[in-house]
Short mmCIF file of N, CA and C in Angstrom, two decimals:
data_model
loop_
_atom_site.label_atom_id
_atom_site.label_comp_id
_atom_site.label_asym_id
_atom_site.label_seq_id
_atom_site.Cartn_x
_atom_site.Cartn_y
_atom_site.Cartn_z
N MET A 1 4.39 9.09 32.27
CA MET A 1 4.81 7.71 32.27
C MET A 1 3.75 6.81 31.64
N HIS A 2 2.49 7.01 32.04
CA HIS A 2 1.41 6.18 31.50
C HIS A 2 1.19 6.47 30.02
N GLY A 3 1.41 7.74 29.62
CA GLY A 3 1.24 8.11 28.23
C GLY A 3 2.24 7.40 27.33
N GLN A 4 3.48 7.27 27.80
CA GLN A 4 4.50 6.57 27.01
C GLN A 4 4.19 5.08 26.92
N LEU A 5 3.69 4.52 27.99
CA LEU A 5 3.33 3.11 27.99
C LEU A 5 2.17 2.84 27.03
N LEU A 6 1.14 3.71 27.07
CA LEU A 6 0.01 3.55 26.15
C LEU A 6 0.44 3.74 24.70
N LYS A 7 1.35 4.69 24.48
CA LYS A 7 1.85 4.91 23.13
C LYS A 7 2.62 3.70 22.63
N ALA A 8 3.44 3.09 23.51
CA ALA A 8 4.20 1.90 23.14
C ALA A 8 3.27 0.72 22.85
N ILE A 9 2.24 0.55 23.67
CA ILE A 9 1.28 -0.53 23.45
C ILE A 9 0.51 -0.30 22.15
N GLY A 10 0.11 0.95 21.89
CA GLY A 10 -0.59 1.28 20.65
C GLY A 10 0.28 1.02 19.43
N CYS A 11 1.57 1.40 19.51
CA CYS A 11 2.49 1.14 18.40
C CYS A 11 2.69 -0.35 18.18
N LEU A 12 2.74 -1.11 19.27
CA LEU A 12 2.88 -2.57 19.16
C LEU A 12 1.66 -3.18 18.48
N ILE A 13 0.48 -2.76 18.89
CA ILE A 13 -0.76 -3.28 18.30
C ILE A 13 -0.84 -2.91 16.82
N LEU A 14 -0.55 -1.65 16.48
CA LEU A 14 -0.58 -1.23 15.07
C LEU A 14 0.50 -1.95 14.26
N GLY A 15 1.65 -2.20 14.87
CA GLY A 15 2.71 -2.93 14.18
C GLY A 15 2.31 -4.36 13.87
N VAL A 16 1.66 -5.02 14.82
CA VAL A 16 1.21 -6.40 14.60
C VAL A 16 0.13 -6.43 13.51
N ILE A 17 -0.83 -5.49 13.59
CA ILE A 17 -1.89 -5.44 12.57
C ILE A 17 -1.28 -5.15 11.19
N GLY A 18 -0.34 -4.21 11.13
CA GLY A 18 0.32 -3.90 9.86
C GLY A 18 1.11 -5.07 9.33
N GLY A 19 1.77 -5.81 10.21
CA GLY A 19 2.51 -6.99 9.78
C GLY A 19 1.60 -8.06 9.22
N VAL A 20 0.49 -8.30 9.89
CA VAL A 20 -0.48 -9.29 9.41
C VAL A 20 -1.06 -8.87 8.06
N LEU A 21 -1.41 -7.58 7.92
CA LEU A 21 -1.94 -7.10 6.64
C LEU A 21 -0.91 -7.20 5.53
N SER A 22 0.34 -6.90 5.85
CA SER A 22 1.40 -6.99 4.83
C SER A 22 1.61 -8.43 4.38
N ILE A 23 1.63 -9.36 5.34
CA ILE A 23 1.80 -10.78 4.99
C ILE A 23 0.61 -11.26 4.15
N CYS A 24 -0.60 -10.86 4.54
CA CYS A 24 -1.79 -11.25 3.76
C CYS A 24 -1.73 -10.69 2.35
N TRP A 25 -1.31 -9.43 2.21
CA TRP A 25 -1.18 -8.82 0.88
C TRP A 25 -0.16 -9.59 0.04
N LEU A 26 1.00 -9.86 0.62
CA LEU A 26 2.04 -10.57 -0.15
C LEU A 26 1.57 -11.97 -0.55
N LEU A 27 0.95 -12.69 0.38
CA LEU A 27 0.43 -14.02 0.04
C LEU A 27 -0.64 -13.94 -1.05
N HIS A 28 -1.50 -12.92 -0.97
CA HIS A 28 -2.55 -12.78 -1.97
C HIS A 28 -1.95 -12.46 -3.35
N ILE A 29 -0.96 -11.60 -3.38
CA ILE A 29 -0.33 -11.26 -4.66
C ILE A 29 0.34 -12.49 -5.26
N ILE A 30 1.02 -13.26 -4.42
CA ILE A 30 1.71 -14.45 -4.92
C ILE A 30 0.72 -15.54 -5.32
N LEU A 31 -0.24 -15.85 -4.44
CA LEU A 31 -1.16 -16.97 -4.67
C LEU A 31 -2.26 -16.66 -5.68
N ASN A 32 -2.77 -15.44 -5.69
CA ASN A 32 -3.89 -15.11 -6.56
C ASN A 32 -3.44 -14.41 -7.83
N ASN A 33 -2.70 -13.33 -7.69
CA ASN A 33 -2.35 -12.53 -8.86
C ASN A 33 -1.30 -13.20 -9.74
N ALA A 34 -0.22 -13.70 -9.13
CA ALA A 34 0.89 -14.23 -9.91
C ALA A 34 0.68 -15.69 -10.31
N ALA A 35 0.39 -16.56 -9.33
CA ALA A 35 0.31 -17.99 -9.61
C ALA A 35 -1.09 -18.46 -9.99
N LYS A 36 -2.12 -17.69 -9.68
CA LYS A 36 -3.51 -18.06 -9.94
C LYS A 36 -3.86 -19.41 -9.30
N VAL A 37 -3.34 -19.65 -8.09
CA VAL A 37 -3.57 -20.92 -7.39
C VAL A 37 -4.89 -20.89 -6.63
N THR A 38 -5.10 -19.82 -5.87
CA THR A 38 -6.30 -19.71 -5.04
C THR A 38 -6.74 -18.25 -4.96
N PRO A 39 -8.04 -17.99 -4.83
CA PRO A 39 -8.50 -16.61 -4.69
C PRO A 39 -8.26 -16.01 -3.31
N PHE A 40 -7.72 -16.75 -2.36
CA PHE A 40 -7.29 -16.36 -1.03
C PHE A 40 -8.17 -15.29 -0.37
N LEU A 41 -7.82 -14.02 -0.47
CA LEU A 41 -8.59 -12.97 0.22
C LEU A 41 -9.99 -12.79 -0.37
N ASN A 42 -10.15 -13.06 -1.66
CA ASN A 42 -11.48 -12.98 -2.25
C ASN A 42 -12.45 -13.92 -1.54
N ASN A 43 -11.99 -15.14 -1.26
CA ASN A 43 -12.83 -16.10 -0.53
C ASN A 43 -13.14 -15.61 0.88
N MET A 44 -12.14 -14.98 1.51
CA MET A 44 -12.37 -14.46 2.86
C MET A 44 -13.42 -13.35 2.84
N PHE A 45 -13.34 -12.45 1.86
CA PHE A 45 -14.32 -11.36 1.77
C PHE A 45 -15.72 -11.91 1.49
N ILE A 46 -15.81 -12.90 0.61
CA ILE A 46 -17.11 -13.50 0.28
C ILE A 46 -17.69 -14.20 1.51
N ALA A 47 -16.84 -14.91 2.26
CA ALA A 47 -17.31 -15.57 3.49
C ALA A 47 -17.75 -14.55 4.53
N MET A 48 -17.04 -13.44 4.62
CA MET A 48 -17.42 -12.39 5.57
C MET A 48 -18.75 -11.76 5.16
N ASP A 49 -18.97 -11.62 3.86
CA ASP A 49 -20.25 -11.10 3.37
C ASP A 49 -21.39 -12.06 3.68
N SER A 50 -21.10 -13.35 3.70
CA SER A 50 -22.14 -14.33 4.03
C SER A 50 -22.58 -14.20 5.48
N ALA A 51 -21.64 -13.86 6.36
CA ALA A 51 -21.97 -13.68 7.77
C ALA A 51 -22.78 -12.40 7.98
N PHE A 52 -22.29 -11.30 7.44
CA PHE A 52 -22.97 -10.02 7.52
C PHE A 52 -22.47 -9.19 6.35
N ALA A 53 -23.36 -8.59 5.60
CA ALA A 53 -23.01 -7.97 4.32
C ALA A 53 -21.96 -6.87 4.43
N LEU A 54 -21.87 -6.20 5.54
CA LEU A 54 -20.94 -5.09 5.67
C LEU A 54 -19.52 -5.55 6.01
N PHE A 55 -19.35 -6.75 6.56
CA PHE A 55 -18.03 -7.22 6.97
C PHE A 55 -17.06 -7.35 5.80
N GLY A 56 -17.51 -7.89 4.69
CA GLY A 56 -16.66 -8.02 3.51
C GLY A 56 -16.23 -6.68 2.96
N VAL A 57 -17.16 -5.74 2.93
CA VAL A 57 -16.85 -4.39 2.44
C VAL A 57 -15.84 -3.72 3.35
N LEU A 58 -16.01 -3.88 4.67
CA LEU A 58 -15.07 -3.28 5.61
C LEU A 58 -13.68 -3.91 5.49
N ALA A 59 -13.62 -5.21 5.29
CA ALA A 59 -12.32 -5.87 5.11
C ALA A 59 -11.66 -5.42 3.81
N TYR A 60 -12.44 -5.31 2.74
CA TYR A 60 -11.93 -4.81 1.46
C TYR A 60 -11.38 -3.39 1.64
N ALA A 61 -12.14 -2.55 2.33
CA ALA A 61 -11.70 -1.17 2.57
C ALA A 61 -10.44 -1.14 3.43
N LEU A 62 -10.35 -2.02 4.42
CA LEU A 62 -9.17 -2.09 5.28
C LEU A 62 -7.93 -2.40 4.45
N PHE A 63 -8.01 -3.38 3.57
CA PHE A 63 -6.86 -3.74 2.75
C PHE A 63 -6.52 -2.64 1.75
N ALA A 64 -7.53 -2.01 1.16
CA ALA A 64 -7.27 -0.93 0.20
C ALA A 64 -6.67 0.29 0.89
N PHE A 65 -7.22 0.69 2.03
CA PHE A 65 -6.69 1.84 2.75
C PHE A 65 -5.31 1.56 3.33
N TYR A 66 -5.05 0.32 3.73
CA TYR A 66 -3.71 -0.03 4.21
C TYR A 66 -2.69 0.12 3.09
N LEU A 67 -3.05 -0.33 1.90
CA LEU A 67 -2.14 -0.19 0.76
C LEU A 67 -1.90 1.28 0.45
N LEU A 68 -2.95 2.10 0.49
CA LEU A 68 -2.79 3.53 0.25
C LEU A 68 -1.98 4.18 1.36
N TRP A 69 -2.17 3.74 2.61
CA TRP A 69 -1.40 4.28 3.72
C TRP A 69 0.09 3.96 3.54
N CYS A 70 0.39 2.76 3.04
CA CYS A 70 1.78 2.41 2.77
C CYS A 70 2.39 3.32 1.71
N VAL A 71 1.60 3.69 0.70
CA VAL A 71 2.08 4.61 -0.33
C VAL A 71 2.36 5.98 0.28
N VAL A 72 1.45 6.48 1.10
CA VAL A 72 1.64 7.79 1.73
C VAL A 72 2.85 7.76 2.66
N LYS A 73 2.98 6.71 3.45
CA LYS A 73 4.11 6.59 4.37
C LYS A 73 5.42 6.51 3.59
N GLY A 74 5.42 5.75 2.50
CA GLY A 74 6.62 5.66 1.68
C GLY A 74 6.98 6.99 1.05
N CYS A 75 5.99 7.74 0.64
CA CYS A 75 6.24 9.05 0.04
C CYS A 75 6.81 10.02 1.08
N SER A 76 6.26 10.00 2.28
CA SER A 76 6.76 10.93 3.30
C SER A 76 8.09 10.47 3.88
N LYS A 77 8.34 9.17 3.93
CA LYS A 77 9.57 8.65 4.52
C LYS A 77 10.73 8.71 3.53
N VAL A 78 10.49 8.23 2.35
CA VAL A 78 11.55 8.16 1.36
C VAL A 78 11.57 9.41 0.49
N GLY A 79 10.39 9.92 0.15
CA GLY A 79 10.33 11.09 -0.73
C GLY A 79 10.91 10.74 -2.08
N MET A 80 11.57 11.66 -2.66
CA MET A 80 12.24 11.42 -3.93
C MET A 80 13.73 11.34 -3.68
N ASN A 81 14.15 10.44 -2.80
CA ASN A 81 15.56 10.25 -2.51
C ASN A 81 16.23 9.59 -3.69
N LEU A 82 17.10 10.34 -4.32
CA LEU A 82 17.91 9.78 -5.39
C LEU A 82 19.25 9.40 -4.77
N VAL A 83 20.13 8.83 -5.54
CA VAL A 83 21.38 8.32 -4.99
C VAL A 83 22.19 9.42 -4.31
N ILE A 84 22.27 10.58 -4.93
CA ILE A 84 23.15 11.64 -4.44
C ILE A 84 22.39 12.73 -3.68
N PHE A 85 21.18 13.05 -4.11
CA PHE A 85 20.45 14.17 -3.51
C PHE A 85 18.97 13.84 -3.37
N THR A 86 18.26 14.69 -2.63
CA THR A 86 16.83 14.50 -2.39
C THR A 86 16.04 15.57 -3.14
N VAL A 87 14.98 15.14 -3.80
CA VAL A 87 14.11 16.05 -4.52
C VAL A 87 12.79 16.16 -3.75
N TYR A 88 12.39 17.34 -3.41
CA TYR A 88 11.12 17.61 -2.72
C TYR A 88 10.95 16.78 -1.44
N PRO A 89 11.82 16.97 -0.45
CA PRO A 89 11.68 16.19 0.79
C PRO A 89 10.50 16.66 1.63
N MET A 90 9.92 15.72 2.37
CA MET A 90 8.85 16.02 3.32
C MET A 90 9.47 15.98 4.71
N GLU A 91 9.58 17.14 5.34
CA GLU A 91 10.16 17.24 6.67
C GLU A 91 9.15 17.92 7.58
N VAL A 92 9.08 17.45 8.82
CA VAL A 92 8.15 18.03 9.77
C VAL A 92 8.54 19.49 10.05
N ASN A 93 7.57 20.39 9.93
CA ASN A 93 7.74 21.83 10.14
C ASN A 93 8.78 22.47 9.23
N ASN A 94 9.13 21.81 8.13
CA ASN A 94 10.14 22.38 7.23
C ASN A 94 9.90 21.98 5.78
N THR A 95 8.64 21.79 5.40
CA THR A 95 8.31 21.40 4.03
C THR A 95 7.90 22.63 3.24
N LEU A 96 8.55 22.82 2.11
CA LEU A 96 8.19 23.93 1.23
C LEU A 96 6.88 23.62 0.51
N MET A 97 6.20 24.68 0.07
CA MET A 97 4.90 24.50 -0.57
C MET A 97 5.02 23.71 -1.87
N ASN A 98 6.06 23.97 -2.66
CA ASN A 98 6.20 23.21 -3.91
C ASN A 98 6.49 21.74 -3.64
N ALA A 99 7.22 21.42 -2.57
CA ALA A 99 7.46 20.03 -2.19
C ALA A 99 6.16 19.38 -1.74
N PHE A 100 5.37 20.12 -0.99
CA PHE A 100 4.07 19.60 -0.53
C PHE A 100 3.16 19.32 -1.73
N CYS A 101 3.10 20.25 -2.68
CA CYS A 101 2.25 20.06 -3.86
C CYS A 101 2.74 18.90 -4.72
N PHE A 102 4.05 18.76 -4.89
CA PHE A 102 4.59 17.65 -5.67
C PHE A 102 4.25 16.31 -5.03
N ASN A 103 4.45 16.20 -3.72
CA ASN A 103 4.16 14.94 -3.02
C ASN A 103 2.66 14.65 -3.00
N THR A 104 1.84 15.69 -2.93
CA THR A 104 0.39 15.50 -3.01
C THR A 104 0.01 14.96 -4.39
N LEU A 105 0.60 15.51 -5.43
CA LEU A 105 0.35 15.02 -6.79
C LEU A 105 0.79 13.56 -6.92
N LEU A 106 1.92 13.22 -6.35
CA LEU A 106 2.42 11.85 -6.40
C LEU A 106 1.46 10.90 -5.69
N ILE A 107 0.93 11.31 -4.55
CA ILE A 107 -0.02 10.47 -3.80
C ILE A 107 -1.33 10.34 -4.57
N LEU A 108 -1.79 11.42 -5.20
CA LEU A 108 -3.02 11.36 -5.98
C LEU A 108 -2.89 10.42 -7.17
N ILE A 109 -1.75 10.44 -7.83
CA ILE A 109 -1.51 9.52 -8.95
C ILE A 109 -1.48 8.08 -8.43
N CYS A 110 -0.83 7.89 -7.29
CA CYS A 110 -0.75 6.54 -6.72
C CYS A 110 -2.10 6.04 -6.23
N SER A 111 -3.00 6.94 -5.84
CA SER A 111 -4.31 6.49 -5.35
C SER A 111 -5.11 5.82 -6.46
N VAL A 112 -5.01 6.32 -7.68
CA VAL A 112 -5.68 5.67 -8.80
C VAL A 112 -5.07 4.29 -9.05
N THR A 113 -3.76 4.20 -8.91
CA THR A 113 -3.07 2.94 -9.08
C THR A 113 -3.48 1.93 -8.01
N VAL A 114 -3.65 2.40 -6.79
CA VAL A 114 -4.09 1.51 -5.70
C VAL A 114 -5.49 0.99 -5.98
N VAL A 115 -6.38 1.85 -6.46
CA VAL A 115 -7.75 1.42 -6.79
C VAL A 115 -7.71 0.38 -7.90
N GLN A 116 -6.89 0.62 -8.92
CA GLN A 116 -6.77 -0.32 -10.02
C GLN A 116 -6.20 -1.65 -9.55
N PHE A 117 -5.17 -1.59 -8.70
CA PHE A 117 -4.55 -2.81 -8.20
C PHE A 117 -5.52 -3.61 -7.33
N CYS A 118 -6.29 -2.92 -6.50
CA CYS A 118 -7.29 -3.60 -5.67
C CYS A 118 -8.39 -4.20 -6.53
N ALA A 119 -8.80 -3.49 -7.58
CA ALA A 119 -9.84 -4.02 -8.47
C ALA A 119 -9.36 -5.28 -9.16
N ASN A 120 -8.10 -5.31 -9.58
CA ASN A 120 -7.57 -6.52 -10.22
C ASN A 120 -7.32 -7.63 -9.21
N SER A 121 -6.84 -7.28 -8.03
CA SER A 121 -6.54 -8.30 -7.03
C SER A 121 -7.79 -8.94 -6.46
N PHE A 122 -8.83 -8.15 -6.29
CA PHE A 122 -10.06 -8.66 -5.69
C PHE A 122 -11.18 -8.74 -6.72
N SER A 123 -10.84 -9.17 -7.94
CA SER A 123 -11.83 -9.20 -9.02
C SER A 123 -12.93 -10.23 -8.77
N ASP A 124 -12.63 -11.30 -8.07
CA ASP A 124 -13.68 -12.28 -7.75
C ASP A 124 -14.70 -11.71 -6.79
N TYR A 125 -14.22 -10.97 -5.79
CA TYR A 125 -15.12 -10.38 -4.80
C TYR A 125 -15.90 -9.21 -5.40
N ALA A 126 -15.23 -8.40 -6.21
CA ALA A 126 -15.86 -7.21 -6.76
C ALA A 126 -16.44 -7.44 -8.15
N ALA A 127 -16.76 -8.68 -8.47
CA ALA A 127 -17.33 -9.00 -9.78
C ALA A 127 -18.65 -8.25 -9.98
N ASN A 128 -18.92 -7.86 -11.20
CA ASN A 128 -20.14 -7.15 -11.59
C ASN A 128 -20.28 -5.78 -10.93
N THR A 129 -19.17 -5.15 -10.60
CA THR A 129 -19.21 -3.77 -10.10
C THR A 129 -18.63 -2.85 -11.17
N ALA A 130 -18.90 -1.57 -11.03
CA ALA A 130 -18.44 -0.60 -12.02
C ALA A 130 -16.91 -0.52 -12.05
N VAL A 131 -16.27 -0.54 -10.88
CA VAL A 131 -14.82 -0.43 -10.85
C VAL A 131 -14.17 -1.67 -11.44
N ASN A 132 -14.74 -2.83 -11.22
CA ASN A 132 -14.21 -4.06 -11.81
C ASN A 132 -14.34 -4.01 -13.33
N THR A 133 -15.47 -3.57 -13.81
CA THR A 133 -15.67 -3.47 -15.26
C THR A 133 -14.71 -2.47 -15.87
N LEU A 134 -14.53 -1.34 -15.22
CA LEU A 134 -13.65 -0.29 -15.74
C LEU A 134 -12.21 -0.76 -15.84
N PHE A 135 -11.70 -1.35 -14.77
CA PHE A 135 -10.28 -1.68 -14.75
C PHE A 135 -9.95 -3.05 -15.32
N THR A 136 -10.78 -4.05 -15.09
CA THR A 136 -10.42 -5.38 -15.57
C THR A 136 -10.91 -5.65 -17.00
N THR A 137 -11.90 -4.92 -17.45
CA THR A 137 -12.39 -5.14 -18.81
C THR A 137 -11.89 -4.06 -19.76
N TYR A 138 -12.25 -2.80 -19.49
CA TYR A 138 -11.92 -1.74 -20.42
C TYR A 138 -10.44 -1.38 -20.42
N ALA A 139 -9.85 -1.18 -19.27
CA ALA A 139 -8.44 -0.78 -19.21
C ALA A 139 -7.52 -1.89 -19.70
N SER A 140 -7.89 -3.14 -19.47
CA SER A 140 -7.02 -4.24 -19.90
C SER A 140 -7.07 -4.46 -21.41
N ARG A 141 -8.03 -3.87 -22.09
CA ARG A 141 -8.11 -4.01 -23.54
C ARG A 141 -7.41 -2.89 -24.29
N LEU A 142 -6.87 -1.91 -23.59
CA LEU A 142 -6.12 -0.85 -24.24
C LEU A 142 -4.77 -1.40 -24.70
N LYS A 143 -4.32 -0.95 -25.88
CA LYS A 143 -3.06 -1.45 -26.41
C LYS A 143 -1.91 -1.07 -25.49
N GLY A 144 -1.09 -2.06 -25.16
CA GLY A 144 0.08 -1.81 -24.32
C GLY A 144 -0.20 -1.82 -22.84
N ILE A 145 -1.37 -1.35 -22.44
CA ILE A 145 -1.71 -1.28 -21.02
C ILE A 145 -1.92 -2.68 -20.45
N LYS A 146 -2.41 -3.58 -21.27
CA LYS A 146 -2.70 -4.94 -20.81
C LYS A 146 -1.46 -5.57 -20.18
N TYR A 147 -0.32 -5.43 -20.83
CA TYR A 147 0.90 -6.05 -20.33
C TYR A 147 1.44 -5.32 -19.10
N VAL A 148 1.24 -4.03 -19.03
CA VAL A 148 1.65 -3.28 -17.85
C VAL A 148 0.83 -3.75 -16.65
N LEU A 149 -0.48 -3.92 -16.84
CA LEU A 149 -1.34 -4.37 -15.74
C LEU A 149 -1.00 -5.78 -15.29
N ILE A 150 -0.59 -6.62 -16.22
CA ILE A 150 -0.28 -8.01 -15.88
C ILE A 150 1.07 -8.11 -15.17
N TYR A 151 2.09 -7.42 -15.68
CA TYR A 151 3.45 -7.65 -15.20
C TYR A 151 3.94 -6.63 -14.18
N LEU A 152 3.18 -5.61 -13.86
CA LEU A 152 3.63 -4.60 -12.91
C LEU A 152 3.63 -5.12 -11.47
N GLN A 153 2.93 -6.20 -11.21
CA GLN A 153 2.90 -6.74 -9.85
C GLN A 153 4.23 -7.40 -9.48
N TYR A 154 5.00 -7.83 -10.46
CA TYR A 154 6.29 -8.47 -10.16
C TYR A 154 7.31 -7.46 -9.63
N PRO A 155 7.44 -6.26 -10.23
CA PRO A 155 8.32 -5.27 -9.58
C PRO A 155 7.82 -4.88 -8.19
N LEU A 156 6.50 -4.89 -7.97
CA LEU A 156 5.97 -4.60 -6.64
C LEU A 156 6.46 -5.63 -5.63
N LEU A 157 6.45 -6.91 -6.00
CA LEU A 157 6.98 -7.95 -5.12
C LEU A 157 8.48 -7.78 -4.91
N GLY A 158 9.19 -7.37 -5.95
CA GLY A 158 10.63 -7.13 -5.83
C GLY A 158 10.94 -5.99 -4.88
N VAL A 159 10.18 -4.90 -4.98
CA VAL A 159 10.38 -3.76 -4.09
C VAL A 159 10.03 -4.15 -2.65
N ALA A 160 8.98 -4.94 -2.48
CA ALA A 160 8.62 -5.41 -1.14
C ALA A 160 9.73 -6.27 -0.55
N ALA A 161 10.32 -7.15 -1.36
CA ALA A 161 11.41 -8.00 -0.87
C ALA A 161 12.64 -7.16 -0.54
N LEU A 162 12.98 -6.19 -1.38
CA LEU A 162 14.12 -5.31 -1.09
C LEU A 162 13.87 -4.47 0.16
N SER A 163 12.65 -4.00 0.34
CA SER A 163 12.31 -3.22 1.54
C SER A 163 12.44 -4.07 2.79
N LEU A 164 11.96 -5.31 2.73
CA LEU A 164 12.09 -6.21 3.87
C LEU A 164 13.55 -6.48 4.18
N LEU A 165 14.35 -6.72 3.15
CA LEU A 165 15.78 -6.95 3.34
C LEU A 165 16.45 -5.72 3.95
N TRP A 166 16.09 -4.54 3.44
CA TRP A 166 16.66 -3.29 3.95
C TRP A 166 16.29 -3.09 5.42
N LEU A 167 15.04 -3.36 5.78
CA LEU A 167 14.61 -3.18 7.16
C LEU A 167 15.24 -4.22 8.09
N LEU A 168 15.54 -5.41 7.58
CA LEU A 168 16.22 -6.41 8.40
C LEU A 168 17.68 -6.05 8.63
N ILE A 169 18.31 -5.45 7.62
CA ILE A 169 19.72 -5.07 7.74
C ILE A 169 19.87 -3.79 8.56
N CYS A 170 19.04 -2.80 8.28
CA CYS A 170 19.12 -1.49 8.96
C CYS A 170 17.79 -1.18 9.63
N PRO A 171 17.48 -1.80 10.77
CA PRO A 171 16.15 -1.62 11.36
C PRO A 171 15.92 -0.25 11.99
N LYS A 172 16.99 0.40 12.43
CA LYS A 172 16.82 1.69 13.09
C LYS A 172 17.15 2.82 12.13
N ARG A 173 16.43 3.91 12.31
CA ARG A 173 16.73 5.10 11.53
C ARG A 173 17.38 6.11 12.45
N LYS A 174 18.13 7.02 11.87
CA LYS A 174 18.80 8.05 12.66
C LYS A 174 17.76 9.05 13.15
N VAL A 175 17.81 9.34 14.41
CA VAL A 175 16.84 10.26 15.01
C VAL A 175 17.60 11.43 15.59
N ASP A 176 17.17 12.64 15.23
CA ASP A 176 17.75 13.85 15.79
C ASP A 176 17.15 14.06 17.17
N PRO A 177 17.97 14.17 18.24
CA PRO A 177 17.39 14.31 19.58
C PRO A 177 16.61 15.59 19.78
N ASP A 178 16.85 16.60 18.95
CA ASP A 178 16.12 17.86 19.07
C ASP A 178 14.83 17.86 18.28
N SER A 179 14.59 16.81 17.53
CA SER A 179 13.43 16.74 16.65
C SER A 179 12.15 16.46 17.43
N ASP A 180 11.04 17.00 16.93
CA ASP A 180 9.73 16.74 17.51
C ASP A 180 9.01 15.65 16.74
N ASP A 181 9.72 14.91 15.92
CA ASP A 181 9.14 13.88 15.07
C ASP A 181 8.72 12.69 15.93
N ASP A 182 7.42 12.47 16.05
CA ASP A 182 6.90 11.40 16.88
C ASP A 182 6.44 10.19 16.10
N TYR A 183 6.63 10.15 14.81
CA TYR A 183 6.15 9.00 14.06
C TYR A 183 7.25 8.19 13.49
#
């Protein structure tokens, strides 16, 4: 009984933290990346560094790892669900090795994208670093890539809006009562 209560409280706390991080990410993408109105989270990281040098780095890491965790969760939850059939599904205790390798490759490709997106989003905070120079200077000067880096954030906002709409319309997922799936 106490274990279920602690699990529910832990899920509530993680849900609130995840919601706050998601709202902060969306506001930062809209205010900093798209509209160029305010550096938003960059200012927060710089202020945290002023208090203690490690706080800004930890906050930067929290936002970057949260974004990567969302990618991993999306890959395991949605997989390669196409309209009619599923390609390489991730199922608890029932994942084939080729499906596992494909999804691992997908996550590895997305991890580079997350690093690039964080470097562009937090370019004020990460100024004069190697990753900032690599992604905001060198990669943005490649032919064709410049426009992909600039405009790819808009489909990201669209997918986030569609996901929010989908979760508001269909908040519950079907659960098999015989399943050991606890997440």
